[in-house]
Amino acid sequence: MAVHEHPHRSSGFHLPSLRRNRNASASESAVSAGTDTHTARAYAFASLRLLTGFVFLWAFLDKTFGFGYATPSGKGWIDGGSPTKGFLGSVAVGPMESTFHSWAGDPWANWLFMLGLLGIGLALVAGVALRIAAVAGTAMMALMWIAEWPPAKHLSDGSASMSTNPFVDYHLIYAVALIVLAAAAAGDTLGAGRLWARLPFVRDHSWLR
């Protein structure tokens, strides 16, 4: 009588795959780390945005009301002082020296400068219209950089300019910061950037972002 051996059948019980669990755990860790990094980056940009916005807003408020810091008390814009006369009138170097002197104290220059400070400051704090703020702020910083003209070693009267760097100064840093904040959509965190982007006229004109 022939004896036939039957193949062993699986009982249906399997030990869990440690490799599969390790892969899943590593994947979850990578996703969690990526999310944490993204969140940290978003809050870092938001913090930079708020601090930079306060710089512009404070400049507007101090020049308007004369808090006694950069603008002496009683010499604010509401007291009849000029926000541009002191700075532009004291330009002593650079290719636009005479031009800045002619602009110093003119009503149009005062209004344009102050509206620029206020608009850029509010846009940054609120997190809206960051692209417009970046363009306006970069133009303002470029003019102020030209007014101080860091490349010069000497002023027009021959005295030392005391320039600490022939190219990079705080005006350039602010301009780059504004551009980075707009490119990173920094208004979406701790700001109204997402709500602003949903408005119909903003959706139709992306440059308003």
XYZ file of C-alpha atoms in Angstrom:
209
model
C 0.000 0.000 0.000
C 1.520 3.247 -1.094
C 1.806 5.962 1.385
C 1.405 9.492 -0.034
C 2.858 12.433 1.737
C 0.623 15.456 1.706
C 2.213 18.880 1.479
C 2.202 20.840 4.697
C -0.487 23.457 4.747
C -0.055 26.825 6.345
C -1.868 27.175 9.602
C -2.763 30.743 8.669
C -0.756 32.175 11.562
C 2.117 34.550 10.725
C 4.474 36.360 12.978
C 4.411 40.106 12.405
C 7.092 41.378 10.048
C 9.580 43.397 11.988
C 10.958 44.873 8.780
C 7.525 46.079 7.707
C 6.944 47.660 11.087
C 10.334 49.300 11.017
C 9.659 50.732 7.554
C 6.256 52.062 8.610
C 7.707 53.569 11.755
C 10.518 55.227 9.792
C 8.024 56.597 7.270
C 5.830 58.038 10.006
C 8.862 59.581 11.703
C 9.968 61.161 8.429
C 6.511 62.631 7.846
C 6.374 63.926 11.414
C 9.842 65.460 11.118
C 8.932 67.064 7.801
C 5.760 68.526 9.283
C 7.624 69.878 12.300
C 10.253 71.458 10.050
C 7.591 73.047 7.862
C 5.776 74.414 10.912
C 8.969 75.789 12.444
C 9.880 77.456 9.143
C 6.420 78.995 8.827
C 6.575 80.450 12.343
C 10.108 81.721 11.770
C 9.005 83.609 8.656
C 5.928 84.903 10.472
C 8.100 86.199 13.323
C 10.429 87.933 10.887
C 7.399 89.452 9.144
C 5.902 90.832 12.354
C 9.193 92.258 13.599
C 9.966 93.894 10.253
C 6.445 95.296 10.108
C 6.886 96.827 13.546
C 10.081 98.536 12.376
C 8.152 100.333 9.619
C 5.125 101.086 11.793
C 7.257 102.445 14.619
C 9.107 104.732 12.213
C 5.754 106.076 10.988
C 4.381 106.610 14.499
C 7.553 108.218 15.858
C 7.847 110.601 12.911
C 4.143 111.437 13.135
C 3.823 112.061 16.870
C 7.397 112.751 17.956
C 7.845 110.216 20.745
C 11.265 111.580 21.601
C 13.324 108.807 20.044
C 14.478 109.507 16.483
C 11.997 112.396 16.336
C 12.155 114.921 19.213
C 8.974 115.678 21.117
C 7.068 118.587 19.602
C 8.648 118.093 16.188
C 6.434 115.341 14.870
C 4.574 115.546 11.596
C 1.341 116.586 13.345
C 3.277 119.412 15.035
C 4.368 120.842 11.694
C 7.664 118.998 11.433
C 8.901 117.426 8.213
C 9.619 113.686 8.113
C 12.045 114.080 5.199
C 13.746 117.414 5.706
C 16.260 116.252 8.287
C 17.363 113.082 6.520
C 17.315 114.256 2.910
C 18.672 117.681 3.793
C 21.707 116.144 5.479
C 22.715 113.909 2.556
C 26.395 114.657 2.015
C 27.534 112.115 -0.535
C 26.445 110.152 -3.576
C 25.230 110.793 -7.122
C 21.815 112.124 -5.996
C 23.012 114.499 -3.275
C 21.644 117.667 -4.897
C 18.432 115.906 -5.926
C 17.743 114.768 -2.382
C 18.401 118.297 -1.114
C 15.775 119.626 -3.512
C 13.258 117.025 -2.333
C 13.867 117.603 1.383
C 10.758 118.892 3.129
C 8.532 119.002 0.043
C 4.933 118.051 0.916
C 4.787 115.378 -1.788
C 7.963 113.774 -0.426
C 6.621 113.848 3.123
C 3.305 112.261 2.146
C 4.856 109.633 -0.105
C 7.418 108.643 2.497
C 4.932 108.483 5.368
C 2.286 106.611 3.393
C 4.984 104.165 2.345
C 6.007 103.530 5.951
C 2.401 103.103 7.057
C 1.335 100.920 4.136
C 4.343 98.616 4.302
C 4.067 98.332 8.079
C 0.353 97.482 8.039
C 0.761 94.996 5.173
C 3.513 93.136 7.013
C 1.742 93.037 10.362
C -1.522 91.885 8.786
C 0.222 89.480 6.399
C -1.553 90.784 3.285
C -0.378 92.355 0.014
C 3.183 91.255 0.734
C 4.216 91.449 -2.929
C 3.178 95.098 -3.146
C 4.903 95.775 0.176
C 8.065 94.094 -1.117
C 8.157 96.251 -4.264
C 7.400 99.493 -2.406
C 9.780 98.678 0.429
C 12.610 97.712 -1.911
C 12.221 100.988 -3.807
C 12.262 102.941 -0.540
C 15.291 101.081 0.779
C 17.124 101.570 -2.533
C 16.625 105.344 -2.352
C 17.770 105.438 1.262
C 20.809 103.333 0.350
C 21.685 105.819 -2.394
C 21.203 108.683 0.077
C 23.779 107.182 2.441
C 25.919 105.848 -0.440
C 28.017 103.222 1.416
C 30.595 102.824 -1.416
C 32.054 106.272 -0.667
C 35.063 106.498 1.630
C 34.737 110.273 1.930
C 31.878 112.760 2.029
C 31.569 115.740 -0.284
C 33.533 117.923 2.157
C 36.419 115.442 2.218
C 35.749 114.034 5.687
C 35.629 110.294 6.272
C 32.251 108.731 5.515
C 32.681 106.113 8.257
C 30.996 103.563 5.997
C 31.294 100.116 7.535
C 30.669 98.202 4.306
C 30.878 99.427 0.698
C 27.781 97.518 -0.374
C 25.755 95.687 2.270
C 24.017 97.787 4.901
C 20.751 97.500 6.804
C 18.731 98.987 3.923
C 19.783 96.108 1.672
C 19.012 93.592 4.422
C 15.502 94.997 4.845
C 14.900 94.904 1.093
C 15.971 91.258 0.853
C 13.848 90.384 3.903
C 10.771 91.931 2.271
C 11.331 89.965 -0.926
C 11.859 86.698 0.986
C 8.707 87.229 3.058
C 6.630 87.798 -0.069
C 8.133 84.782 -1.851
C 7.506 82.549 1.180
C 3.876 83.693 1.580
C 4.758 84.540 5.169
C 1.339 86.055 5.790
C -0.335 82.640 5.874
C 0.912 81.988 9.420
C -0.073 84.382 12.216
C -1.623 86.622 9.600
C -4.573 87.085 7.281
C -2.717 85.886 4.193
C -4.991 82.946 3.435
C -8.169 84.992 3.873
C -6.706 87.742 1.703
C -5.818 85.235 -1.037
C -9.420 83.989 -1.164
C -10.847 87.398 -2.007
C -12.120 87.472 -5.624
C -10.081 90.487 -6.737
C -6.928 88.991 -5.225
C -7.523 85.624 -6.921
C -7.910 87.437 -10.234
C -4.747 89.500 -9.736
C -1.991 87.404 -8.202
C 0.323 90.412 -7.891
C -1.920 91.584 -5.043
C -0.826 88.608 -2.944
